[in-house]
Each structure stands twice: as structure tokens, then as C-alpha cells.
Coordinates of C-alpha atoms in Angstrom, one line a residue:
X288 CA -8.0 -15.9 -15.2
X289 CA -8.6 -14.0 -12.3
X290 CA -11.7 -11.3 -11.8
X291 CA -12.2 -8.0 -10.3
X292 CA -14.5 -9.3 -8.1
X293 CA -12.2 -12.3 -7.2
X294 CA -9.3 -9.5 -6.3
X295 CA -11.6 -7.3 -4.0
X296 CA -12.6 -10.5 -2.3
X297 CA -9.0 -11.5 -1.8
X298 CA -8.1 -8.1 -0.4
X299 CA -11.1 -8.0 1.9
X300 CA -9.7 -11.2 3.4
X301 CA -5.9 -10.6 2.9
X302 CA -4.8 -7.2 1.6
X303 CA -4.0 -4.2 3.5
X304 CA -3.5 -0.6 2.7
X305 CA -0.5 1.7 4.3
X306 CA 1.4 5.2 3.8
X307 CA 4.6 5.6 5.4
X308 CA 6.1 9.0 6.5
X309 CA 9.7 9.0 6.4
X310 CA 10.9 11.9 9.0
X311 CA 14.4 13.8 7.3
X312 CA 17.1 12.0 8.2
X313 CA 21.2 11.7 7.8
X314 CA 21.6 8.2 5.4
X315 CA 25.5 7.5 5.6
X316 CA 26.8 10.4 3.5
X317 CA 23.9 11.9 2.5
X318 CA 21.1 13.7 4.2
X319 CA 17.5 13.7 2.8
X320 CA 16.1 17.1 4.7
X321 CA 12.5 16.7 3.9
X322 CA 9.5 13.7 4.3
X323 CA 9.2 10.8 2.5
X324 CA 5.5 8.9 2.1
X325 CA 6.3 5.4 1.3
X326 CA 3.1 4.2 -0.3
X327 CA 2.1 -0.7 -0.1
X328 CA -1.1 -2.3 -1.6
X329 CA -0.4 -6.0 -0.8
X330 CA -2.0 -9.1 -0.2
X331 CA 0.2 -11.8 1.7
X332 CA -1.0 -15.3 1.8
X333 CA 0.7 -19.0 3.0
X334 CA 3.9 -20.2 1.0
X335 CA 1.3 -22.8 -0.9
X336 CA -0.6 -20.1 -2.8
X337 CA 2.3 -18.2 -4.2
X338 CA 1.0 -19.1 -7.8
X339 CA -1.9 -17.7 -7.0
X340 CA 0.2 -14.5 -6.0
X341 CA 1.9 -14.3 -9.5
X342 CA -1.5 -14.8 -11.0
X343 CA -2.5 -11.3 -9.2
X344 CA 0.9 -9.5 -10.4
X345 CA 0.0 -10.6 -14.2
X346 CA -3.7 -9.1 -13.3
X347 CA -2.4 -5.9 -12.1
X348 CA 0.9 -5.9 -14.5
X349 CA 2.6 -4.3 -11.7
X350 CA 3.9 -5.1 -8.5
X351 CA 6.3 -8.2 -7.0
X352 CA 6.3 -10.9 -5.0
X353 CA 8.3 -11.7 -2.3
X354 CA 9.2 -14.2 0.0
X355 CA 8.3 -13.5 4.2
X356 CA 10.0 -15.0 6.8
X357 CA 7.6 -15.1 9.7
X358 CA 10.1 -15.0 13.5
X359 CA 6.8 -14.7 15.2
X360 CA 5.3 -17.4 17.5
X361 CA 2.1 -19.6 15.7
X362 CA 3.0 -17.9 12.2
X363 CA 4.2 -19.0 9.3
X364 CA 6.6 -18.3 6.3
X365 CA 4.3 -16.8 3.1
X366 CA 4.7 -14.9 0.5
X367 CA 3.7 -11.1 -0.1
X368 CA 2.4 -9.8 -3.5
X369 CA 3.0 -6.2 -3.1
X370 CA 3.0 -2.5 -4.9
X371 CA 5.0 0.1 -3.6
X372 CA 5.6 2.7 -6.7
X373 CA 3.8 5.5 -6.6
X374 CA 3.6 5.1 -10.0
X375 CA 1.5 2.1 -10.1
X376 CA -0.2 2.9 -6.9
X377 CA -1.8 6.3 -8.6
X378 CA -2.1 4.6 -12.2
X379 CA -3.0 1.3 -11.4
X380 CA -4.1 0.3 -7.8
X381 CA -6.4 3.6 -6.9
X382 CA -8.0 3.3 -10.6
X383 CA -8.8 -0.4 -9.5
X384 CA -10.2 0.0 -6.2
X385 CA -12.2 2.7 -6.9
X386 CA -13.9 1.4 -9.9
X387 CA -14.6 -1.6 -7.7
X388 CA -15.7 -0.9 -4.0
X389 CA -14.0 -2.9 -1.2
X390 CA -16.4 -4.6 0.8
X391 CA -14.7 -4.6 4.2
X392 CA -15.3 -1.7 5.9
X393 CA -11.8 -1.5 7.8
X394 CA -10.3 -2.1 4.1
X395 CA -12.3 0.8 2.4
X396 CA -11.8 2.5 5.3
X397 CA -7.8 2.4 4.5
X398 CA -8.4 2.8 1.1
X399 CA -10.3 6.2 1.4
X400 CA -7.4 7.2 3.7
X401 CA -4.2 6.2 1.1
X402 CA -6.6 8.3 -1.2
X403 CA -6.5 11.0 0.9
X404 CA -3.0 11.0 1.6
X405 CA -2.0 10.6 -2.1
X406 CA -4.4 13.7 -2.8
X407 CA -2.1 15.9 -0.8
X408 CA 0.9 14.6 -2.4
X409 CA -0.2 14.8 -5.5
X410 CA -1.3 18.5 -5.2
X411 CA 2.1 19.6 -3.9
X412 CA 3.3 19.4 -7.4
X413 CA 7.0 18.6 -6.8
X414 CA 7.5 20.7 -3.9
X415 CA 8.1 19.3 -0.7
X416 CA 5.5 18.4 2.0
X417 CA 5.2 21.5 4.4
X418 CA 4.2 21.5 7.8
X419 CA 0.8 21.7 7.5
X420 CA 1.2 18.5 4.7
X421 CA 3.0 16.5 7.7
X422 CA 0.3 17.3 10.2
X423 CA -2.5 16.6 7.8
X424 CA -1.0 13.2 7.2
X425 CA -0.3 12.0 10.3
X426 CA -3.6 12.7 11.4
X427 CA -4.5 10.6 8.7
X428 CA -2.4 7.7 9.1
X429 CA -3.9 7.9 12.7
X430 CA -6.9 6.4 11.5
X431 CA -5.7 3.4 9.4
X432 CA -5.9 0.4 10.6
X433 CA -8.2 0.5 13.3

């Protein structure tokens, strides 16, 4: 059985944090005129520890894992455990991690920032993002990951 502890140390190590913004666009027949924030908790580790993957989906009860083929140069194939609702991501992963404080300042760091992000999502209250929401966001997402 896997602990708390034992996931924030994994995620220190092998997680990562990231919002997506999804500019309007024309999709084959339809056209989505607003933004779209796409939101992925995952932790991606070597093809061997996939087991150890599916132990972290039953943990969270939430989430997949999939399979990565790595094209680049000196990497490998591995598998991905990852959450992408926004569902479980408000319910389940932001709960998590902020009961139980990354250690990794570049990880917390991305944390605070998906926390931010969802915060101005969340208080649009099923309007669309506006301008200002956009800006906000970007200028966000600016500072993940450095």
C-alpha cells in the first residue's frame, strides 16, 4: 500500500504540473469560439515500474495509465500515470497536494500556479474566460516550469 508521503516523494522526483490554454479554433465542422484550459497531474516513469503506476491510480481512484513512446535520442519507452479531468483534478489531486506539501520547490512552485489558474476558472462560474482571464493565465503559465 502506497503512502502520502511515498506519492509526494514520487512526484518530487517524477511528477509534473501543467495547464494548457486552448486558443478558439475551427475543429472540422465545428468551431469552439472561446479558451480552453486543459488541466495534467502525472508522474511518468520507465516501462518496468508500470505496476507501480497502477498502484498510484488505485491510491488516487482516478486517473489512467498510458503507454509513451519515447522518438527522442537517449530516451526510452515508459509509461505515464496521468489526470486530466478537471473533475478529479479540483476533487482529488488539489485536496491531495495541499494537505501534503511538495518538497521540490520547482514542483510546489507549479502546484501553487495550477492552483492559481484553477482559482480563476473556477470563479467564472460557467461563463467563458474573458480577456482579462486569458491574460491573467498566460502570465501564469509563464512561470511554470522554470
Amino acid at each position: 500500500m502506497l503512502t502520502a508521503d511515498y506519492i509526494v516523494g514520487l512526484t518530487d522526483g517524477e511528477g509534473s504540473f501543467s495547464v494548457y490554454l486552448h486558443p478558439p479554433h475551427k475543429k472540422r465542422f465545428r468551431y469552439t469560439p472561446y479558451y480552453r484550459v486543459e488541466w495534467h497531474y502525472y508522474i511518468k516513469l520507465k516501462d518496468d515500474d508500470v505496476s507501480l503506476l497502477m498502484k498510484v491510480r488505485k491510491f488516487f481512484k482516478c486517473g489512467n495509465v498510458y503507454f509513451q513512446k519515447e522518438e527522442r535520442v537517449n530516451h526510452k519507452n515508459c509509461y505515464r500515470f496521468e489526470v486530466s479531468s478537471y473533475k478529479d483534478v479540483t476533487n482529488v489531486i488539489i485536496p491531495f497536494f495541499g494537505k501534503h506539501q511538495l518538497q521540490c520547490p520547482s514542483r510546489r512552485n507549479d502546484f501553487r500556479i495550477l492552483c492559481r489558474i484553477h482559482e480563476i476558472v473556477s470563479n467564472k462560474r460557467g461563463r467563458h474566460l474573458t480577456d482579462v482571464n486569458v491574460e491573467s493565465i498566460k502570465k501564469l503559465k509563464v512561470q511554470m516550469h522554470v
